[in-house]
Coordinates of C-alpha atoms in Angstrom, one line a residue:
M257 CA 15.8 -4.1 9.1
P258 CA 15.8 -7.2 6.9
A259 CA 15.5 -6.0 2.9
L260 CA 12.4 -7.8 2.3
Y261 CA 10.3 -5.1 4.8
T262 CA 12.1 -1.9 3.5
G263 CA 9.7 0.8 2.2
L264 CA 7.0 -1.9 3.4
V265 CA 4.5 1.0 5.2
D266 CA 3.7 4.3 3.7
D267 CA 2.8 6.7 5.8
A268 CA -1.0 7.5 6.3
A269 CA -1.3 9.0 9.2
V270 CA -4.4 11.3 8.2
F271 CA -6.4 8.8 7.0
P272 CA -8.9 7.4 8.6
P273 CA -9.2 5.8 11.1
G274 CA -6.1 7.6 13.0
S275 CA -7.1 11.0 10.5
A276 CA -3.8 12.2 12.0
T277 CA -4.2 16.3 11.3
L278 CA -0.9 17.5 9.0
T279 CA 0.9 19.6 11.4
D280 CA 0.8 16.1 13.7
A281 CA 1.4 14.2 10.7
V282 CA 4.7 15.6 9.6
T283 CA 6.3 16.1 12.5
A284 CA 5.1 12.0 13.5
H285 CA 6.8 11.9 9.9
R286 CA 9.8 13.4 10.7
G287 CA 10.5 11.2 13.8
H288 CA 10.3 8.5 12.0
R289 CA 12.3 9.3 9.6
G290 CA 14.4 9.7 12.4
G291 CA 13.8 5.7 13.9
W292 CA 16.6 2.7 13.7
Y293 CA 13.6 1.7 11.3
A294 CA 13.8 4.3 9.2
S295 CA 14.0 2.2 6.1
L296 CA 10.2 -0.2 7.3
V297 CA 8.6 3.8 5.6
G298 CA 7.6 5.0 2.9
P299 CA 6.9 8.3 2.5
L300 CA 3.6 10.8 3.8
L301 CA 0.6 10.2 2.1
V302 CA -1.2 13.8 1.4
P303 CA -4.9 14.1 0.0
A304 CA -4.2 16.2 -3.1
S305 CA -6.7 18.9 -1.4
D306 CA -3.8 19.3 1.1
L307 CA -0.6 19.3 -1.2
G308 CA -0.8 23.1 -0.5
N309 CA -1.2 22.8 3.1
V310 CA 2.3 21.4 3.6
P311 CA 5.0 24.3 2.6
A312 CA 4.4 25.8 5.7
L313 CA 5.1 22.9 7.9
L314 CA 8.6 22.6 6.7
A315 CA 11.7 24.6 7.2
A316 CA 13.2 26.7 3.9
D317 CA 15.7 23.9 3.6
E318 CA 13.9 20.5 4.0
R319 CA 12.5 17.9 2.2
L320 CA 9.5 16.4 2.5
E321 CA 8.9 12.7 -0.1
I322 CA 5.1 11.9 -0.3
G323 CA 2.7 10.4 -1.5
V324 CA -0.2 12.2 -3.2
V325 CA -4.1 10.3 -2.8
A326 CA -5.9 11.5 -5.3
D327 CA -9.1 13.0 -3.7
V328 CA -10.2 15.8 -6.5
P329 CA -11.2 15.0 -10.0
L330 CA -9.1 13.1 -11.7
E331 CA -8.5 15.7 -14.5
K332 CA -7.7 18.1 -11.4
L333 CA -5.0 15.9 -11.0
P334 CA -2.2 16.7 -13.0
A335 CA -2.4 21.3 -12.5
T336 CA -2.6 19.7 -8.4
V337 CA 0.7 17.3 -8.1
A338 CA 2.4 20.3 -10.8
G339 CA 1.9 23.4 -8.0
A340 CA 3.5 21.8 -5.7
D341 CA 6.5 23.6 -3.1
P342 CA 10.2 22.1 -4.4
R343 CA 10.4 21.0 -1.0
L344 CA 7.8 18.2 -2.3
A345 CA 10.1 15.3 -3.3
V346 CA 6.4 13.5 -5.0
R347 CA 7.8 9.4 -4.9
Q348 CA 4.4 7.8 -6.4
V349 CA 0.7 9.2 -7.0
E350 CA -2.5 6.8 -5.7
A351 CA -5.7 7.5 -7.7
A352 CA -9.0 5.4 -7.3
V353 CA -9.9 5.0 -11.0
A354 CA -13.8 3.8 -10.6
K355 CA -16.3 2.9 -7.7
R356 CA -17.5 0.0 -7.3
S357 CA -19.6 -0.4 -9.6
Q358 CA -18.5 1.1 -12.2
D359 CA -16.0 0.1 -15.2
P360 CA -12.8 0.8 -14.2
Q361 CA -10.7 1.1 -18.5
P362 CA -12.7 5.2 -18.9
G363 CA -11.5 6.4 -14.8
L364 CA -8.1 4.4 -16.1
Q365 CA -7.3 4.7 -19.3
A366 CA -7.4 8.7 -17.9
L367 CA -5.5 8.3 -15.7
L368 CA -2.9 6.6 -17.9
A369 CA -3.3 9.6 -21.2
M370 CA -2.1 12.0 -17.7
R371 CA 0.0 10.5 -15.9
Q372 CA 2.5 11.8 -19.5
D373 CA 2.6 15.2 -16.9
W374 CA 4.7 13.1 -13.9
P375 CA 6.1 10.5 -16.8
D376 CA 9.2 9.2 -13.9
V377 CA 7.1 9.0 -11.1
P378 CA 5.1 5.1 -10.1
V379 CA 1.5 6.2 -10.5
Y380 CA -0.9 3.2 -8.7
A381 CA -4.0 2.7 -10.5
E382 CA -6.2 1.7 -7.8
V383 CA -9.4 -0.8 -9.0
P384 CA -12.5 -2.3 -7.1
L385 CA -12.3 -5.6 -6.3
T386 CA -15.5 -6.7 -8.9
W387 CA -16.7 -6.9 -13.0
G388 CA -14.2 -5.6 -15.2
L389 CA -11.2 -6.3 -12.5
L390 CA -9.2 -8.6 -14.8
A391 CA -9.6 -6.4 -17.9
A392 CA -7.8 -3.9 -16.3
L393 CA -4.9 -5.8 -15.5
D394 CA -4.2 -7.0 -18.8
T395 CA -3.9 -3.0 -19.1
L396 CA -2.1 -2.1 -16.5
A397 CA 0.6 -4.8 -17.5
A398 CA 0.1 -3.7 -20.7
A399 CA 0.8 -0.3 -20.2
R400 CA 4.0 -1.4 -18.2
A401 CA 5.6 -3.6 -20.8
D402 CA 5.7 -0.5 -22.5
G403 CA 7.9 0.9 -19.8
V404 CA 5.3 2.1 -17.4
P405 CA 5.9 3.2 -14.5
V406 CA 1.7 2.4 -13.3
A407 CA 1.0 -0.3 -10.8
A408 CA -2.1 -1.6 -9.1
K409 CA -3.7 -0.3 -6.5
F410 CA -6.5 -2.7 -4.0
R411 CA -8.3 -2.1 -0.7
T412 CA -7.6 -4.7 1.7
G413 CA -10.4 -2.5 3.9
G414 CA -12.8 0.2 5.3
L415 CA -16.2 0.9 6.7
A416 CA -18.2 -1.9 5.2
A417 CA -17.3 -5.3 5.3
E418 CA -18.3 -5.6 1.4
L419 CA -14.8 -3.9 1.4
F420 CA -13.4 -6.6 3.1
P421 CA -12.1 -9.6 0.7
T422 CA -12.5 -13.0 1.0
P423 CA -8.8 -14.8 1.6
V424 CA -10.2 -16.5 -1.6
E425 CA -10.6 -13.3 -3.5
L426 CA -7.7 -12.1 -2.7
A427 CA -5.4 -14.5 -3.3
A428 CA -7.2 -15.4 -6.8
V429 CA -6.1 -11.0 -7.3
V430 CA -2.4 -11.5 -5.8
C431 CA -1.8 -14.1 -8.7
A432 CA -3.3 -12.7 -11.4
C433 CA -1.1 -9.7 -10.1
R434 CA 2.0 -12.6 -10.2
D435 CA 0.6 -14.1 -14.0
R436 CA 0.8 -11.1 -16.0
R437 CA 3.9 -9.7 -13.6
L438 CA 2.2 -6.6 -12.2
P439 CA 2.9 -5.1 -8.9
F440 CA 0.3 -3.6 -6.8
K441 CA 0.2 -1.9 -3.5
L442 CA -2.5 -2.8 -0.8
T443 CA -4.3 -0.2 2.1
A444 CA -6.5 -0.5 4.5
G445 CA -6.6 -2.5 7.2
L446 CA -3.5 -3.7 7.7
H447 CA -2.7 -2.1 10.3
H448 CA -1.7 -5.8 12.5
A449 CA 0.4 -8.3 10.9
L450 CA -2.2 -11.6 11.6
R451 CA -5.3 -12.0 10.1
H452 CA -7.7 -10.6 13.0
T453 CA -12.0 -10.2 14.4
D454 CA -12.0 -6.3 15.1
P455 CA -14.3 -7.0 18.7
E456 CA -15.7 -4.2 18.0
T457 CA -16.2 -3.5 14.1
G458 CA -16.7 -7.0 13.9
F459 CA -14.8 -7.1 10.6
T460 CA -12.5 -9.6 10.4
H461 CA -9.1 -8.2 9.0
H462 CA -6.2 -9.9 6.9
G463 CA -2.8 -9.9 8.2
F464 CA 0.1 -7.8 6.2
L465 CA 2.8 -10.8 7.8
N466 CA -0.2 -13.6 5.8
V467 CA -0.2 -11.3 2.3
L468 CA 4.1 -11.4 2.5
A469 CA 4.0 -15.0 3.3
G470 CA 1.4 -15.4 0.4
T471 CA 2.8 -13.4 -2.0
L472 CA 6.0 -15.1 -1.6
A473 CA 4.0 -18.6 -2.2
A474 CA 2.6 -17.6 -5.3
E475 CA 6.0 -15.2 -6.9
R476 CA 6.7 -19.2 -6.4
G477 CA 4.4 -21.6 -8.5
A478 CA 1.4 -21.4 -5.9
E479 CA -1.7 -21.6 -7.3
V480 CA -4.4 -19.8 -5.6
A481 CA -5.8 -22.2 -2.6
E482 CA -2.5 -22.3 -1.1
V483 CA -1.7 -18.4 -1.5
A484 CA -5.8 -18.1 0.5
E485 CA -4.5 -20.3 2.9
L486 CA -1.6 -18.9 3.7
L487 CA -4.0 -15.2 3.7
A488 CA -6.8 -17.0 6.3
A489 CA -4.4 -18.8 8.4
T490 CA -4.4 -17.4 12.0
D491 CA -1.3 -19.8 13.2
P492 CA 2.1 -17.6 12.8
V493 CA 4.1 -20.5 12.7
P494 CA 3.5 -21.5 9.0
L495 CA 4.0 -17.4 7.7
I496 CA 7.3 -17.3 10.1
E497 CA 9.5 -19.3 8.6
P498 CA 8.3 -18.2 4.7
A499 CA 9.5 -14.7 5.5
R500 CA 12.3 -15.9 6.9
A501 CA 13.4 -18.2 4.6
S502 CA 13.2 -15.1 2.5
R503 CA 14.2 -12.0 4.9
A504 CA 17.7 -10.8 3.2
A505 CA 15.1 -11.1 -0.4
D506 CA 13.8 -7.5 -2.0
R507 CA 9.9 -8.6 -1.8
P508 CA 8.3 -9.8 -5.1
L509 CA 5.3 -8.0 -7.0
W510 CA 4.6 -6.8 -3.8
I511 CA 5.2 -3.1 -3.4
G512 CA 3.3 -2.6 0.7
F513 CA 0.8 -1.1 1.9
G514 CA -0.3 2.6 3.8
S515 CA -1.7 1.9 7.6
C516 CA -2.1 5.7 9.5
S517 CA 0.3 3.6 11.7
I518 CA 3.9 2.7 12.0
L519 CA 4.4 1.3 15.6
E520 CA 1.7 -0.9 15.7
P521 CA 3.1 -2.9 12.4
L522 CA 7.0 -2.4 14.0
T523 CA 6.1 -4.2 17.4
D524 CA 3.7 -6.9 16.1
L525 CA 7.4 -7.7 13.7
I526 CA 8.9 -7.4 16.6
R527 CA 6.8 -9.4 18.6
L528 CA 7.2 -12.4 16.3
G529 CA 11.2 -12.7 16.5
L530 CA 11.8 -10.9 12.8
V531 CA 12.6 -7.7 12.9
D532 CA 15.5 -7.0 15.7
G533 CA 15.0 -3.6 18.0
G534 CA 13.7 -1.8 20.4
F535 CA 12.5 2.1 20.4
E536 CA 14.5 4.5 21.9

């Protein structure tokens, strides 16, 4: 697995639209961890409210790397994470700090204040792509400059059209993070490599290869218009070449994305000739 794709896809099997049972998700994650493509896969993402149900699915000496996704009130999150079974290695904590109509600062400040309960665990603050966004990014960048392992998280899809940012909107966010040297993670709607329209919903989804090419361009100094053009592309040619040229390098700024399917993005990488491999 080329370095460019290491840890690209967090295993969000229990989240929509996949919505696997926790039992099935843990079993499938073991398979991914034992596969030739294991380095592509990040931790298993588990809702905070489900942490107590995972240990019964593990062997006595088994250790499972997880990411905790807050589906409990923020004030309950520290105790929930602290009470996790020691066999659960918490790699990251993710929490939405506001709804689309809310100022993100109060929730962001609360999350930053409580992260002292897990000082060495990266925290991803999910910020809505609405008003107050740039101020929130400034706050995150300042905290990171002070040594806090915090990064941004953005939603790139969902069950409503307004949850899908346009290429220009997403490009502006990528460039804003670039300007602040702020890493970011994405979630929702990124199962496939190329930008496409879902025939069932009519929603146009971003492609993770588009995002990768756009981030690489932003890192070399591209402005919003050029990044947006890459995000909007449906032809793989202008996306494949920069990915091939950077295959041995670490991803700049973009940490990765959560997907309820691991095999769909892996299959796309193979079909596009970006990863050599096959299924056992």
